[in-house]
Coordinates of C-alpha atoms and ligand atoms in Angstrom, one line a residue:
M1 CA -0.2 0.1 0.0
L2 CA 2.6 3.0 1.5
R3 CA 6.4 2.3 0.1
V4 CA 9.1 4.5 0.6
T5 CA 12.6 4.0 -0.6
D6 CA 15.8 5.1 -0.7
L7 CA 14.6 8.9 0.7
H8 CA 17.1 11.2 1.7
K9 CA 16.8 14.5 2.8
T10 CA 19.0 17.4 4.1
Y11 CA 18.5 20.3 6.2
G12 CA 21.6 23.3 5.7
R13 CA 24.8 20.4 5.9
T14 CA 22.0 18.3 8.0
E15 CA 21.5 15.1 6.7
V16 CA 18.3 13.9 8.5
L17 CA 17.1 11.4 6.6
K18 CA 20.1 9.0 5.2
G19 CA 18.2 6.2 2.7
V20 CA 15.3 5.3 4.5
D21 CA 13.2 2.1 2.9
F22 CA 10.0 0.5 4.2
T23 CA 6.2 -0.8 3.1
V24 CA 3.5 -0.6 5.2
E25 CA 0.8 -3.2 3.8
R26 CA -3.5 -2.4 3.3
G27 CA -4.4 -2.6 6.6
E28 CA -1.6 -2.7 8.5
V29 CA 0.3 -0.6 11.2
K30 CA 3.5 0.7 11.3
A31 CA 5.3 2.2 14.6
L32 CA 8.2 4.4 14.6
L33 CA 10.4 4.6 17.2
G34 CA 13.7 6.2 18.3
P35 CA 15.0 9.1 20.2
S36 CA 14.1 13.1 19.5
G37 CA 16.3 14.6 16.3
S38 CA 16.4 11.0 14.3
G39 CA 14.4 11.8 11.9
K40 CA 11.3 10.4 12.6
S41 CA 9.0 13.4 11.9
T42 CA 10.9 14.9 9.1
I43 CA 9.7 10.6 7.2
L44 CA 6.1 11.7 8.7
R45 CA 5.9 15.4 6.6
L46 CA 7.3 14.0 3.4
M47 CA 5.1 10.6 3.1
A48 CA 2.6 13.6 3.5
L49 CA 4.0 15.8 0.9
L50 CA 4.3 18.7 3.0
E51 CA 8.2 18.6 1.9
R52 CA 9.7 16.8 -0.9
P53 CA 13.1 14.4 -0.4
D54 CA 16.0 15.1 -2.2
R55 CA 16.1 11.9 -3.3
G56 CA 14.0 9.0 -2.8
E57 CA 10.1 7.6 -4.2
I58 CA 7.1 7.7 -1.9
L59 CA 4.8 5.1 -3.5
L60 CA 0.8 4.9 -2.9
G61 CA -1.0 1.9 -3.8
G62 CA 1.5 1.6 -6.8
R63 CA 1.8 5.6 -7.7
R64 CA 4.6 7.9 -7.3
L65 CA 3.5 10.5 -5.1
G66 CA 4.1 14.1 -5.8
V67 CA 5.9 14.1 -9.6
Q68 CA 4.3 12.7 -12.9
A69 CA 6.3 11.3 -15.6
T70 CA 5.5 13.4 -19.0
G71 CA 7.3 11.7 -22.0
G72 CA 9.7 9.5 -20.0
R73 CA 10.5 13.2 -17.9
V74 CA 10.1 13.3 -13.9
V75 CA 8.4 16.4 -13.1
H76 CA 7.6 17.6 -9.8
L77 CA 3.4 18.2 -9.2
G78 CA 2.2 21.6 -9.0
E79 CA 0.5 23.0 -5.6
R80 CA -3.0 22.2 -6.8
E81 CA -2.2 18.5 -8.0
L82 CA 0.0 18.2 -5.0
A83 CA -3.4 19.4 -2.5
R84 CA -5.3 16.7 -4.2
Q85 CA -2.4 14.2 -3.8
R86 CA -2.3 15.3 -0.1
T87 CA -6.1 14.6 0.7
D88 CA -5.2 11.1 0.3
I89 CA -2.8 10.4 3.1
G90 CA -4.1 11.7 6.5
M91 CA -1.5 13.6 9.0
V92 CA -2.2 14.0 12.7
F93 CA 0.2 16.5 14.3
Q94 CA 1.2 16.4 17.9
K95 CA -0.2 19.9 18.0
F96 CA -3.6 19.4 16.7
N97 CA -3.5 22.8 14.0
L98 CA -7.0 22.9 14.8
F99 CA -9.1 26.5 13.7
N100 CA -10.0 28.1 16.7
H101 CA -12.6 30.2 14.9
L102 CA -14.8 27.5 13.6
D103 CA -16.3 24.7 15.6
A104 CA -15.8 21.3 15.8
L105 CA -18.2 20.6 12.5
H106 CA -17.0 23.1 10.4
N107 CA -13.3 22.0 10.9
V108 CA -13.9 18.4 9.7
M109 CA -16.1 20.2 7.0
L110 CA -13.5 22.2 5.4
G111 CA -11.6 20.3 3.7
L112 CA -14.2 18.7 2.1
T113 CA -15.9 21.8 0.8
Q114 CA -12.4 23.8 0.1
V115 CA -10.9 20.9 -1.5
R116 CA -13.4 18.6 -2.5
G117 CA -16.1 21.0 -3.8
V118 CA -18.6 19.4 -1.6
K119 CA -21.9 20.6 -1.1
R120 CA -22.2 21.8 2.8
A121 CA -25.1 20.1 3.6
E122 CA -23.5 17.3 2.4
A123 CA -20.0 18.5 4.1
K124 CA -21.8 19.0 6.8
E125 CA -23.6 15.2 7.2
Q126 CA -20.4 13.6 6.6
A127 CA -18.7 15.6 9.2
A128 CA -20.8 15.1 11.9
A129 CA -20.9 11.0 11.1
M130 CA -16.9 11.2 11.5
L131 CA -17.5 12.9 14.9
A132 CA -19.3 10.6 15.7
R133 CA -16.9 8.0 15.2
V134 CA -14.5 9.3 17.1
G135 CA -17.1 10.2 20.7
L136 CA -17.7 14.3 19.8
A137 CA -21.4 13.3 18.9
E138 CA -22.6 15.4 21.3
R139 CA -19.5 18.1 20.3
A140 CA -20.5 19.3 17.2
R141 CA -21.2 22.6 18.1
H142 CA -18.0 23.2 20.2
F143 CA -14.9 25.6 19.6
P144 CA -11.4 24.0 20.5
S145 CA -11.4 26.4 23.4
E146 CA -14.2 24.3 24.6
L147 CA -12.7 21.0 24.3
S148 CA -10.0 19.7 26.3
G149 CA -6.9 18.6 24.3
G150 CA -8.0 14.6 24.1
Q151 CA -11.2 16.0 22.0
Q152 CA -9.5 18.3 20.3
Q153 CA -6.4 15.6 18.8
R154 CA -9.9 13.8 18.4
V155 CA -11.0 16.2 15.9
A156 CA -8.2 16.5 14.1
I157 CA -8.6 12.5 13.9
A158 CA -11.7 13.3 12.1
R159 CA -10.8 16.3 10.3
A160 CA -8.3 13.3 8.4
L161 CA -11.0 11.0 7.9
V162 CA -13.6 12.6 6.7
M163 CA -11.5 13.1 3.2
N164 CA -11.9 9.2 2.9
P165 CA -7.5 8.5 3.1
S166 CA -6.1 5.8 2.5
V167 CA -3.3 5.6 4.8
M168 CA -3.5 7.9 8.0
L169 CA -0.1 9.4 9.2
F170 CA 0.9 10.2 13.2
D171 CA 2.8 12.3 14.5
E172 CA 3.3 11.4 18.0
P173 CA -0.4 12.8 18.8
T174 CA -0.5 11.9 22.3
S175 CA 2.8 13.7 23.4
A176 CA 1.1 17.2 23.9
L177 CA -2.1 15.4 26.2
D178 CA -2.5 15.5 29.4
P179 CA -2.0 11.7 30.4
E180 CA -5.2 11.1 31.7
L181 CA -6.6 12.7 28.0
V182 CA -4.3 10.2 26.4
G183 CA -6.2 6.4 26.7
E184 CA -8.9 7.9 24.9
V185 CA -7.1 9.0 21.9
L186 CA -5.2 5.4 21.6
A187 CA -9.1 4.1 21.8
V188 CA -9.8 6.2 18.5
M189 CA -6.8 5.1 17.1
E190 CA -6.9 1.4 18.2
Q191 CA -10.0 1.2 16.9
L192 CA -8.9 2.5 14.1
A193 CA -6.1 -0.2 13.2
A194 CA -9.0 -2.8 14.0
D195 CA -11.6 -1.3 11.2
G196 CA -8.3 -2.1 8.7
M197 CA -7.2 1.5 8.5
T198 CA -3.9 1.7 6.9
M199 CA -1.7 3.1 9.4
V200 CA 2.0 5.0 10.5
V201 CA 2.3 6.0 13.6
V202 CA 5.6 7.5 15.4
T203 CA 5.1 7.7 19.2
H204 CA 6.5 7.2 22.7
E205 CA 3.5 4.8 24.0
T206 CA 5.3 1.5 23.7
R207 CA 2.5 -0.1 25.6
F208 CA 0.2 0.7 22.2
A209 CA 3.4 -0.2 19.8
R210 CA 2.8 -3.6 21.3
R211 CA -0.5 -4.0 21.2
V212 CA -2.0 -2.5 17.8
A213 CA 1.6 -2.5 15.7
N214 CA 2.2 -4.8 13.1
E215 CA 6.0 -3.7 12.8
V216 CA 7.9 -1.9 14.7
A217 CA 10.8 0.5 13.8
M218 CA 13.7 1.6 15.1
F219 CA 15.1 4.7 14.0
D220 CA 18.3 6.6 14.9
S221 CA 20.7 9.5 13.1
G222 CA 18.1 9.2 10.1
S223 CA 18.6 5.8 9.7
I224 CA 15.9 2.2 10.7
V225 CA 18.2 0.2 12.6
E226 CA 15.9 -2.2 13.2
Q227 CA 12.9 -3.1 11.9
A228 CA 10.5 -6.6 13.4
P229 CA 7.2 -7.1 14.8
P230 CA 6.3 -6.3 18.0
D231 CA 7.0 -9.9 19.8
E232 CA 10.1 -9.2 19.0
F233 CA 11.3 -6.3 19.1
F234 CA 10.3 -5.8 22.1
D235 CA 11.6 -9.2 23.4
H236 CA 14.7 -8.3 24.2
P237 CA 17.6 -6.4 26.8
Ligands
ADP1 P1 12.3 13.2 15.2 O1 10.6 13.6 14.7 O2 12.9 11.9 15.6 O3 12.3 14.2 16.5 P2 12.8 14.9 13.2 O4 12.5 14.7 12.0 O5 11.8 16.3 13.8 O6 13.8 14.3 14.3 O7 14.4 16.2 13.2 C1 15.2 15.3 12.6 C2 16.5 16.4 12.2 O8 16.1 17.8 11.5 C3 16.4 17.2 13.5 O9 18.2 17.3 13.7 C4 16.2 18.6 13.3 O10 16.4 19.6 13.9 C5 16.2 18.5 11.6 N1 15.4 19.3 11.2 C6 14.0 19.4 11.4 N2 13.2 20.2 10.7 C7 13.9 21.2 10.3 C8 13.8 22.2 9.4 N3 12.8 22.3 9.2 N4 14.9 22.9 8.9 C9 16.2 22.6 9.1 N5 16.0 21.4 10.2 C10 15.5 20.3 10.8
ADP2 P1 -23.9 26.2 9.3 O1 -22.9 26.4 9.1 O2 -24.5 25.9 10.6 O3 -25.2 27.1 8.3 P2 -23.0 28.5 9.7 O4 -22.6 29.0 8.1 O5 -23.5 30.4 9.9 O6 -23.8 28.2 9.9 O7 -21.7 29.0 10.3 C1 -21.8 28.6 11.5 C2 -20.7 28.2 12.3 O8 -19.2 29.1 11.0 C3 -20.0 28.7 13.7 O9 -19.9 27.2 14.5 C4 -18.5 29.4 13.5 O10 -17.6 27.9 13.7 C5 -18.9 29.8 12.2 N1 -18.8 31.3 12.4 C6 -19.4 31.5 10.7 N2 -19.8 33.1 11.0 C7 -18.6 33.3 11.7 C8 -17.8 34.4 12.2 N3 -18.5 35.3 12.0 N4 -17.3 34.4 13.0 C9 -16.5 33.0 13.5 N5 -16.7 31.8 13.2 C10 -18.0 32.3 12.0

């Protein structure tokens, strides 16, 4: 489903990704672990098409993302086409990145009306259904400032899901939350995995990785240094 090959990224003189390869099959969950600064967030931003790799490929369902082959030449996509491809990749950030002047319902509707051109009434219906799915049916008309961190993060998950993405990327989705709110977000993610969503999750929640991931990859200094199913990965000193 999702495959990255030989991904390289350098900021200034810092080589942040040194040729990363991995594959996530349809319906699988991959957990990315590793020390701060090892490049986990960078690889998610590349896969979400928020930045371009210096080298390497990102393939989703066999299609190479971010570029277009025209007459044997590979050309970077323009903003418009990128925006369209991005909607197939749901991204959830550590900081929820909601619009504070919009209520939960309108935050979730926005991509449908603005990017997909869905009619408002239809978008509203789909957004309401998605908020119900993350347990927030009763909070649709609340603004972010009226919601807990855990609720805001669930709105952010609903906002990504409503676009019906092929894959969901999570960048430390619970790291900004008070400890007592972590569980409600992990529960939504676990349900999503059980429903068959293909997911890549950067997290420090090793219990979640152990229970939900099909495979765990350890990053260090811009490379994957170990990769194994959770049983194997966690079963050594
Ligand atoms: P992680 O998610 O594993 O903590 P990151 O991918 O955020 O790691 O960062 C990896 C390295 O890349 C760090 O050294 C960070 O300072 C650097 N980095 C990330 N983004 C940028 C950027 N936009 N400009 C310059 N350096 C960056
Ligand atoms: P609806 O979409 O329910 O038919 P509106 O189009 O009037 O109703 O939008 C309601 C929502 O849109 C509000 O809850 C708020 O999120 C946002 N909104 C609309 N107008 C404003 C405004 N002037 N200032 C801030 N937010 C607004």
